[in-house]
Amino acid sequence: MRRVPCVVILALAMLAPGVASAQSDSRLTDAVHLAQEGHSDSARAVVNKLLAATPPTDSLYAEILYTQAMVANDAGEMRTQLQRIAVEYPTSSWADDALLRLVQMDYATRNLSGAARNLEKLRSDYPLSGLLPQASYWAGRVYFDQSNPPLACRWLSEGMAKAGGNVELQNQLQYLNQRCSGVAAAAPGDSGGPPRDSTKQVAADSGPKTPAADSTAPSPAPTATERVVYRVQIAAVGNQAAASAAEKKARALGLTVITVHEKDLYKVRAGQFHTRDAASAAAAGLKVKLGGNPFVVSGP
């Protein structure tokens, strides 16, 4: 495996998602600022001291590990802490960030198969992550370099649909997407495998496509076998103002939202899924992102 130079480590640490603004603890924010200003040794000392004083069961622990990765002295240490978060703290709000960082590190060392594995894990384990549009950019680069244009184009298409008002990211995705002219995107559920001949792939994928779960793009009318729709109920409140607040939080994650008024309650429901398993996975992600006790419902 190629060694990642220190300058690359610093560049990865400063890549989106934002670092200093993301930390919730002021001590960690200060540590990141120290590293950004060139005082890396001092930053590591602050983080290591805080890590030693915090029990691994504390909700802050994963955030400390993430910050430790961002101020690491070498790529090995950075990777170790990111992998710990992904493996030991998969339900923390830092797990999807850690996976995206690992993708970036793998790409920098040309470990394309490792980057692809982490991209698919990010997609499957965190379907509601707000980082998926950014991951789509890296997926486009990874899969194009792996000679798998159908999968690259599928990621790019989904990323552009979810990038919203992020103009810079939209421009990056659209630039890569120029290579998708005449390429049929891989069908949902196809996570790659050995690269296939692009000409044959176009012919194989020329039929109707099933949209990815929770896509923000308009969904075609369901077929007779897809009549049941599953959603995740994130709130049941007694007034419109509280419902609107819950809706806003869900939409900030790129989700479609509906509110059903039943028996004096405003029931806020997010997403639109064709299988209960997909909705259950989304509910687990929403519990991490929004708190509360989200659960799966069928129907409206």
mmCIF file of C-alpha atoms in Angstrom:
data_model
loop_
_atom_site.group_PDB
_atom_site.id
_atom_site.type_symbol
_atom_site.label_atom_id
_atom_site.label_comp_id
_atom_site.label_asym_id
_atom_site.label_seq_id
_atom_site.Cartn_x
_atom_site.Cartn_y
_atom_site.Cartn_z
ATOM 1 C CA MET A 1 0.000 0.000 0.000
ATOM 2 C CA ARG A 2 1.303 3.433 -0.838
ATOM 3 C CA ARG A 3 2.330 5.725 1.988
ATOM 4 C CA VAL A 4 0.114 8.783 2.333
ATOM 5 C CA PRO A 5 2.259 11.922 2.688
ATOM 6 C CA CYS A 6 1.581 14.221 5.645
ATOM 7 C CA VAL A 7 0.385 16.956 3.313
ATOM 8 C CA VAL A 8 -2.229 14.556 1.954
ATOM 9 C CA ILE A 9 -3.319 13.687 5.499
ATOM 10 C CA LEU A 10 -3.862 17.371 6.234
ATOM 11 C CA ALA A 11 -5.756 17.812 2.974
ATOM 12 C CA LEU A 12 -7.999 14.840 3.756
ATOM 13 C CA ALA A 13 -8.651 16.216 7.221
ATOM 14 C CA MET A 14 -9.844 19.498 5.743
ATOM 15 C CA LEU A 15 -12.093 17.915 3.112
ATOM 16 C CA ALA A 16 -15.869 18.010 3.471
ATOM 17 C CA PRO A 17 -17.564 17.236 5.749
ATOM 18 C CA GLY A 18 -16.333 20.271 7.696
ATOM 19 C CA VAL A 19 -14.083 19.556 10.634
ATOM 20 C CA ALA A 20 -13.976 22.395 13.146
ATOM 21 C CA SER A 21 -17.626 23.301 12.800
ATOM 22 C CA ALA A 22 -18.690 19.660 13.140
ATOM 23 C CA GLN A 23 -17.307 19.066 16.636
ATOM 24 C CA SER A 24 -19.881 19.537 19.385
ATOM 25 C CA ASP A 25 -17.356 19.846 22.232
ATOM 26 C CA SER A 26 -15.471 23.150 22.410
ATOM 27 C CA ARG A 27 -12.271 21.391 23.508
ATOM 28 C CA LEU A 28 -12.281 19.327 20.332
ATOM 29 C CA THR A 29 -13.069 22.356 18.196
ATOM 30 C CA ASP A 30 -10.084 24.155 19.732
ATOM 31 C CA ALA A 31 -7.872 21.133 19.060
ATOM 32 C CA VAL A 32 -8.822 21.115 15.378
ATOM 33 C CA HIS A 33 -8.125 24.846 15.135
ATOM 34 C CA LEU A 34 -4.681 24.262 16.659
ATOM 35 C CA ALA A 35 -3.931 21.636 13.996
ATOM 36 C CA GLN A 36 -5.162 23.911 11.224
ATOM 37 C CA GLU A 37 -2.840 26.642 12.475
ATOM 38 C CA GLY A 38 0.178 24.305 12.406
ATOM 39 C CA HIS A 39 0.278 23.321 16.086
ATOM 40 C CA SER A 40 -0.368 19.639 15.522
ATOM 41 C CA ASP A 41 1.563 18.391 18.544
ATOM 42 C CA SER A 42 -0.467 20.599 20.864
ATOM 43 C CA ALA A 43 -3.679 19.500 19.179
ATOM 44 C CA ARG A 44 -2.840 15.817 19.651
ATOM 45 C CA ALA A 45 -1.944 16.396 23.286
ATOM 46 C CA VAL A 46 -5.348 17.966 23.945
ATOM 47 C CA VAL A 47 -7.214 15.155 22.213
ATOM 48 C CA ASN A 48 -5.176 12.351 23.801
ATOM 49 C CA LYS A 49 -5.731 13.794 27.269
ATOM 50 C CA LEU A 50 -9.472 14.018 26.702
ATOM 51 C CA LEU A 51 -9.577 10.473 25.284
ATOM 52 C CA ALA A 52 -7.771 9.086 28.352
ATOM 53 C CA ALA A 53 -10.275 10.775 30.678
ATOM 54 C CA THR A 54 -13.403 9.608 28.807
ATOM 55 C CA PRO A 55 -14.954 6.128 29.244
ATOM 56 C CA PRO A 56 -15.411 4.215 25.966
ATOM 57 C CA THR A 57 -19.127 4.002 26.766
ATOM 58 C CA ASP A 58 -19.489 7.798 26.809
ATOM 59 C CA SER A 59 -21.359 9.222 23.811
ATOM 60 C CA LEU A 60 -18.462 11.657 23.322
ATOM 61 C CA TYR A 61 -15.918 8.871 22.825
ATOM 62 C CA ALA A 62 -16.545 8.319 19.103
ATOM 63 C CA GLU A 63 -16.295 12.060 18.491
ATOM 64 C CA ILE A 64 -12.933 12.138 20.267
ATOM 65 C CA LEU A 65 -11.682 9.243 18.123
ATOM 66 C CA TYR A 66 -12.815 11.097 15.010
ATOM 67 C CA THR A 67 -10.970 14.249 16.093
ATOM 68 C CA GLN A 68 -7.909 12.181 16.928
ATOM 69 C CA ALA A 69 -7.973 10.888 13.357
ATOM 70 C CA MET A 70 -8.234 14.423 11.981
ATOM 71 C CA VAL A 71 -5.137 15.612 13.885
ATOM 72 C CA ALA A 72 -3.162 12.367 13.418
ATOM 73 C CA ASN A 73 0.556 12.478 12.723
ATOM 74 C CA ASP A 74 0.507 9.744 10.107
ATOM 75 C CA ALA A 75 -1.885 7.892 7.837
ATOM 76 C CA GLY A 76 -1.695 4.677 9.860
ATOM 77 C CA GLU A 77 -2.969 6.357 13.008
ATOM 78 C CA MET A 78 -5.647 8.210 11.081
ATOM 79 C CA ARG A 79 -6.900 5.011 9.468
ATOM 80 C CA THR A 80 -6.863 3.101 12.762
ATOM 81 C CA GLN A 81 -9.111 5.606 14.525
ATOM 82 C CA LEU A 82 -11.511 5.880 11.580
ATOM 83 C CA GLN A 83 -11.815 2.095 11.378
ATOM 84 C CA ARG A 84 -12.472 1.919 15.125
ATOM 85 C CA ILE A 85 -15.393 4.299 14.735
ATOM 86 C CA ALA A 86 -16.826 2.364 11.794
ATOM 87 C CA VAL A 87 -16.505 -1.003 13.564
ATOM 88 C CA GLU A 88 -16.942 -0.243 17.277
ATOM 89 C CA TYR A 89 -19.358 2.706 17.097
ATOM 90 C CA PRO A 90 -21.524 2.051 14.012
ATOM 91 C CA THR A 91 -24.562 3.767 15.540
ATOM 92 C CA SER A 92 -22.723 6.982 16.380
ATOM 93 C CA SER A 93 -23.267 10.086 14.271
ATOM 94 C CA TRP A 94 -19.598 9.894 13.261
ATOM 95 C CA ALA A 95 -19.646 6.464 11.623
ATOM 96 C CA ASP A 96 -20.722 7.659 8.170
ATOM 97 C CA ASP A 97 -18.141 10.466 8.329
ATOM 98 C CA ALA A 98 -15.465 7.904 9.184
ATOM 99 C CA LEU A 99 -16.393 5.712 6.220
ATOM 100 C CA LEU A 100 -16.229 8.653 3.816
ATOM 101 C CA ARG A 101 -12.784 9.582 5.130
ATOM 102 C CA LEU A 102 -11.645 5.988 4.611
ATOM 103 C CA VAL A 103 -12.910 6.176 1.028
ATOM 104 C CA GLN A 104 -10.827 9.311 0.479
ATOM 105 C CA MET A 105 -7.739 7.688 1.997
ATOM 106 C CA ASP A 106 -8.176 4.552 -0.097
ATOM 107 C CA TYR A 107 -8.539 6.620 -3.245
ATOM 108 C CA ALA A 108 -5.412 8.624 -2.398
ATOM 109 C CA THR A 109 -3.409 5.376 -2.146
ATOM 110 C CA ARG A 110 -5.127 3.891 -5.234
ATOM 111 C CA ASN A 111 -6.715 1.155 -3.144
ATOM 112 C CA LEU A 112 -9.790 1.273 -5.351
ATOM 113 C CA SER A 113 -11.284 -2.010 -4.155
ATOM 114 C CA GLY A 114 -11.082 -0.802 -0.540
ATOM 115 C CA ALA A 115 -12.680 2.496 -1.498
ATOM 116 C CA ALA A 116 -15.489 0.653 -3.297
ATOM 117 C CA ARG A 117 -16.176 -1.573 -0.280
ATOM 118 C CA ASN A 118 -16.443 1.429 2.037
ATOM 119 C CA LEU A 119 -18.663 3.283 -0.434
ATOM 120 C CA GLU A 120 -21.117 0.387 -0.615
ATOM 121 C CA LYS A 121 -21.061 0.006 3.169
ATOM 122 C CA LEU A 122 -21.843 3.705 3.529
ATOM 123 C CA ARG A 123 -24.761 3.351 1.114
ATOM 124 C CA SER A 124 -26.193 0.165 2.658
ATOM 125 C CA ASP A 125 -25.672 0.919 6.360
ATOM 126 C CA TYR A 126 -26.471 4.651 6.309
ATOM 127 C CA PRO A 127 -29.096 5.157 3.578
ATOM 128 C CA LEU A 128 -30.194 8.462 5.137
ATOM 129 C CA SER A 129 -26.735 9.938 5.597
ATOM 130 C CA GLY A 130 -26.413 13.530 4.509
ATOM 131 C CA LEU A 131 -22.947 12.626 3.221
ATOM 132 C CA LEU A 132 -24.192 10.434 0.373
ATOM 133 C CA PRO A 133 -24.116 13.277 -2.208
ATOM 134 C CA GLN A 134 -20.442 13.885 -1.341
ATOM 135 C CA ALA A 135 -19.775 10.153 -1.409
ATOM 136 C CA SER A 136 -21.282 10.106 -4.911
ATOM 137 C CA TYR A 137 -18.467 12.319 -6.167
ATOM 138 C CA TRP A 138 -15.849 9.905 -4.851
ATOM 139 C CA ALA A 139 -17.838 6.925 -6.118
ATOM 140 C CA GLY A 140 -17.828 8.440 -9.589
ATOM 141 C CA ARG A 141 -14.040 8.711 -9.524
ATOM 142 C CA VAL A 142 -13.545 5.263 -8.003
ATOM 143 C CA TYR A 143 -15.818 3.370 -10.378
ATOM 144 C CA PHE A 144 -14.645 5.213 -13.487
ATOM 145 C CA ASP A 145 -11.076 4.289 -12.522
ATOM 146 C CA GLN A 146 -12.250 0.695 -12.052
ATOM 147 C CA SER A 147 -13.691 0.733 -15.589
ATOM 148 C CA ASN A 148 -17.230 0.399 -14.247
ATOM 149 C CA PRO A 149 -19.091 3.362 -15.821
ATOM 150 C CA PRO A 150 -22.611 1.969 -15.126
ATOM 151 C CA LEU A 151 -22.028 1.993 -11.373
ATOM 152 C CA ALA A 152 -20.225 5.341 -11.472
ATOM 153 C CA CYS A 153 -23.144 6.868 -13.347
ATOM 154 C CA ARG A 154 -25.702 5.431 -10.952
ATOM 155 C CA TRP A 155 -23.928 7.067 -8.012
ATOM 156 C CA LEU A 156 -23.556 10.363 -9.860
ATOM 157 C CA SER A 157 -27.229 10.435 -10.836
ATOM 158 C CA GLU A 158 -28.312 9.843 -7.242
ATOM 159 C CA GLY A 159 -25.797 12.382 -5.958
ATOM 160 C CA MET A 160 -27.055 15.130 -8.260
ATOM 161 C CA ALA A 161 -30.628 14.411 -7.168
ATOM 162 C CA LYS A 162 -29.704 14.850 -3.514
ATOM 163 C CA ALA A 163 -27.065 17.594 -3.633
ATOM 164 C CA GLY A 164 -29.749 20.277 -3.334
ATOM 165 C CA GLY A 165 -28.433 23.825 -3.212
ATOM 166 C CA ASN A 166 -24.770 22.849 -2.874
ATOM 167 C CA VAL A 167 -23.692 24.523 -6.101
ATOM 168 C CA GLU A 168 -20.026 23.553 -5.851
ATOM 169 C CA LEU A 169 -20.840 19.888 -5.327
ATOM 170 C CA GLN A 170 -23.436 19.962 -8.117
ATOM 171 C CA ASN A 171 -20.790 21.341 -10.474
ATOM 172 C CA GLN A 172 -18.327 18.603 -9.492
ATOM 173 C CA LEU A 173 -20.908 15.888 -9.995
ATOM 174 C CA GLN A 174 -22.084 17.302 -13.317
ATOM 175 C CA TYR A 175 -18.507 17.514 -14.565
ATOM 176 C CA LEU A 176 -17.974 13.802 -13.901
ATOM 177 C CA ASN A 177 -21.432 13.011 -15.226
ATOM 178 C CA GLN A 178 -20.382 14.224 -18.691
ATOM 179 C CA ARG A 179 -18.738 10.818 -19.036
ATOM 180 C CA CYS A 180 -22.138 9.146 -18.605
ATOM 181 C CA SER A 181 -23.436 10.104 -22.037
ATOM 182 C CA GLY A 182 -24.644 6.887 -23.643
ATOM 183 C CA VAL A 183 -24.007 4.828 -20.495
ATOM 184 C CA ALA A 184 -26.908 3.103 -18.743
ATOM 185 C CA ALA A 185 -26.593 3.440 -14.978
ATOM 186 C CA ALA A 186 -26.372 0.221 -12.978
ATOM 187 C CA ALA A 187 -29.660 -0.994 -11.546
ATOM 188 C CA PRO A 188 -30.252 -0.476 -7.794
ATOM 189 C CA GLY A 189 -28.871 -3.382 -5.817
ATOM 190 C CA ASP A 190 -25.957 -3.901 -8.202
ATOM 191 C CA SER A 191 -22.908 -3.105 -6.088
ATOM 192 C CA GLY A 192 -20.417 -3.673 -8.833
ATOM 193 C CA GLY A 193 -18.582 -6.950 -8.933
ATOM 194 C CA PRO A 194 -16.128 -7.530 -11.791
ATOM 195 C CA PRO A 195 -16.218 -4.730 -14.388
ATOM 196 C CA ARG A 196 -18.416 -5.599 -17.326
ATOM 197 C CA ASP A 197 -18.227 -4.614 -20.947
ATOM 198 C CA SER A 198 -19.898 -1.195 -21.138
ATOM 199 C CA THR A 199 -21.522 -1.931 -24.500
ATOM 200 C CA LYS A 200 -23.165 -5.067 -23.174
ATOM 201 C CA GLN A 201 -24.154 -3.216 -20.006
ATOM 202 C CA VAL A 202 -26.005 -0.578 -21.995
ATOM 203 C CA ALA A 203 -28.043 -3.280 -23.692
ATOM 204 C CA ALA A 204 -28.655 -5.182 -20.454
ATOM 205 C CA ASP A 205 -29.777 -2.088 -18.585
ATOM 206 C CA SER A 206 -31.919 -0.593 -21.324
ATOM 207 C CA GLY A 207 -35.146 -1.716 -19.641
ATOM 208 C CA PRO A 208 -37.093 0.148 -16.956
ATOM 209 C CA LYS A 209 -35.118 1.156 -13.878
ATOM 210 C CA THR A 210 -36.291 0.846 -10.282
ATOM 211 C CA PRO A 211 -35.433 4.058 -8.408
ATOM 212 C CA ALA A 212 -33.121 3.784 -5.408
ATOM 213 C CA ALA A 213 -34.881 3.737 -2.050
ATOM 214 C CA ASP A 214 -35.475 7.168 -0.554
ATOM 215 C CA SER A 215 -34.523 9.022 -3.731
ATOM 216 C CA THR A 216 -35.535 12.645 -3.650
ATOM 217 C CA ALA A 217 -36.324 12.497 -7.373
ATOM 218 C CA PRO A 218 -39.982 11.961 -8.260
ATOM 219 C CA SER A 219 -40.887 8.273 -8.279
ATOM 220 C CA PRO A 220 -42.785 6.691 -11.155
ATOM 221 C CA ALA A 221 -46.187 5.225 -10.472
ATOM 222 C CA PRO A 222 -45.818 1.862 -8.698
ATOM 223 C CA THR A 223 -46.667 -1.338 -10.484
ATOM 224 C CA ALA A 224 -49.305 -3.751 -9.255
ATOM 225 C CA THR A 225 -46.668 -5.567 -7.194
ATOM 226 C CA GLU A 226 -45.369 -2.352 -5.622
ATOM 227 C CA ARG A 227 -48.567 -0.907 -4.201
ATOM 228 C CA VAL A 228 -47.461 -1.135 -0.579
ATOM 229 C CA VAL A 229 -45.380 1.849 0.472
ATOM 230 C CA TYR A 230 -43.437 1.920 3.716
ATOM 231 C CA ARG A 231 -42.465 5.079 5.538
ATOM 232 C CA VAL A 232 -40.721 5.905 8.801
ATOM 233 C CA GLN A 233 -42.839 7.765 11.336
ATOM 234 C CA ILE A 234 -40.590 10.200 13.180
ATOM 235 C CA ALA A 235 -43.135 12.140 15.232
ATOM 236 C CA ALA A 236 -46.755 12.190 16.413
ATOM 237 C CA VAL A 237 -47.517 15.615 17.848
ATOM 238 C CA GLY A 238 -50.557 17.600 18.832
ATOM 239 C CA ASN A 239 -50.059 20.786 16.838
ATOM 240 C CA GLN A 240 -49.015 21.939 13.398
ATOM 241 C CA ALA A 241 -46.039 23.965 14.643
ATOM 242 C CA ALA A 242 -44.385 20.897 16.203
ATOM 243 C CA ALA A 243 -45.121 18.878 13.083
ATOM 244 C CA SER A 244 -43.527 21.562 10.902
ATOM 245 C CA ALA A 245 -40.410 21.498 13.084
ATOM 246 C CA ALA A 246 -40.117 17.712 12.662
ATOM 247 C CA GLU A 247 -40.689 18.036 8.916
ATOM 248 C CA LYS A 248 -37.902 20.600 8.649
ATOM 249 C CA LYS A 249 -35.410 18.318 10.406
ATOM 250 C CA ALA A 250 -36.237 15.411 8.100
ATOM 251 C CA ARG A 251 -36.056 17.515 4.946
ATOM 252 C CA ALA A 252 -32.636 18.787 6.045
ATOM 253 C CA LEU A 253 -31.489 15.165 5.641
ATOM 254 C CA GLY A 254 -32.752 15.120 2.055
ATOM 255 C CA LEU A 255 -35.897 13.113 2.802
ATOM 256 C CA THR A 256 -39.358 13.381 1.357
ATOM 257 C CA VAL A 257 -41.871 14.046 4.138
ATOM 258 C CA ILE A 258 -45.626 13.791 4.544
ATOM 259 C CA THR A 259 -47.786 14.597 7.560
ATOM 260 C CA VAL A 260 -50.996 12.676 8.245
ATOM 261 C CA HIS A 261 -53.613 14.208 10.576
ATOM 262 C CA GLU A 262 -55.332 11.417 12.531
ATOM 263 C CA LYS A 263 -57.246 11.553 15.812
ATOM 264 C CA ASP A 264 -55.965 14.998 16.797
ATOM 265 C CA LEU A 265 -52.361 13.989 16.086
ATOM 266 C CA TYR A 266 -50.052 15.180 13.338
ATOM 267 C CA LYS A 267 -48.041 12.129 12.307
ATOM 268 C CA VAL A 268 -44.851 13.060 10.470
ATOM 269 C CA ARG A 269 -43.561 10.337 8.155
ATOM 270 C CA ALA A 270 -40.349 10.329 6.133
ATOM 271 C CA GLY A 271 -39.129 8.505 3.054
ATOM 272 C CA GLN A 272 -40.844 6.162 0.654
ATOM 273 C CA PHE A 273 -39.689 2.542 0.535
ATOM 274 C CA HIS A 274 -40.893 -0.502 -1.383
ATOM 275 C CA THR A 275 -39.704 -3.025 1.230
ATOM 276 C CA ARG A 276 -40.003 -3.176 5.007
ATOM 277 C CA ASP A 277 -36.316 -4.069 5.306
ATOM 278 C CA ALA A 278 -35.278 -0.863 3.546
ATOM 279 C CA ALA A 279 -37.598 1.170 5.767
ATOM 280 C CA SER A 280 -36.253 -0.544 8.907
ATOM 281 C CA ALA A 281 -32.698 0.317 7.919
ATOM 282 C CA ALA A 282 -33.790 3.904 7.376
ATOM 283 C CA ALA A 283 -35.496 3.984 10.781
ATOM 284 C CA ALA A 284 -32.257 2.915 12.461
ATOM 285 C CA GLY A 285 -30.407 5.710 10.697
ATOM 286 C CA LEU A 286 -33.042 8.264 11.651
ATOM 287 C CA LYS A 287 -32.849 7.268 15.289
ATOM 288 C CA VAL A 288 -29.154 8.179 15.219
ATOM 289 C CA LYS A 289 -29.677 11.415 13.292
ATOM 290 C CA LEU A 290 -32.893 12.699 14.878
ATOM 291 C CA GLY A 291 -33.287 10.791 18.139
ATOM 292 C CA GLY A 292 -36.672 9.702 19.393
ATOM 293 C CA ASN A 293 -38.127 6.328 18.449
ATOM 294 C CA PRO A 294 -38.779 6.199 14.681
ATOM 295 C CA PHE A 295 -40.738 3.172 13.458
ATOM 296 C CA VAL A 296 -41.958 1.720 10.189
ATOM 297 C CA VAL A 297 -45.519 2.209 8.976
ATOM 298 C CA SER A 298 -47.250 1.108 5.793
ATOM 299 C CA GLY A 299 -49.679 3.109 3.757
ATOM 300 C CA PRO A 300 -49.816 6.926 3.537
#
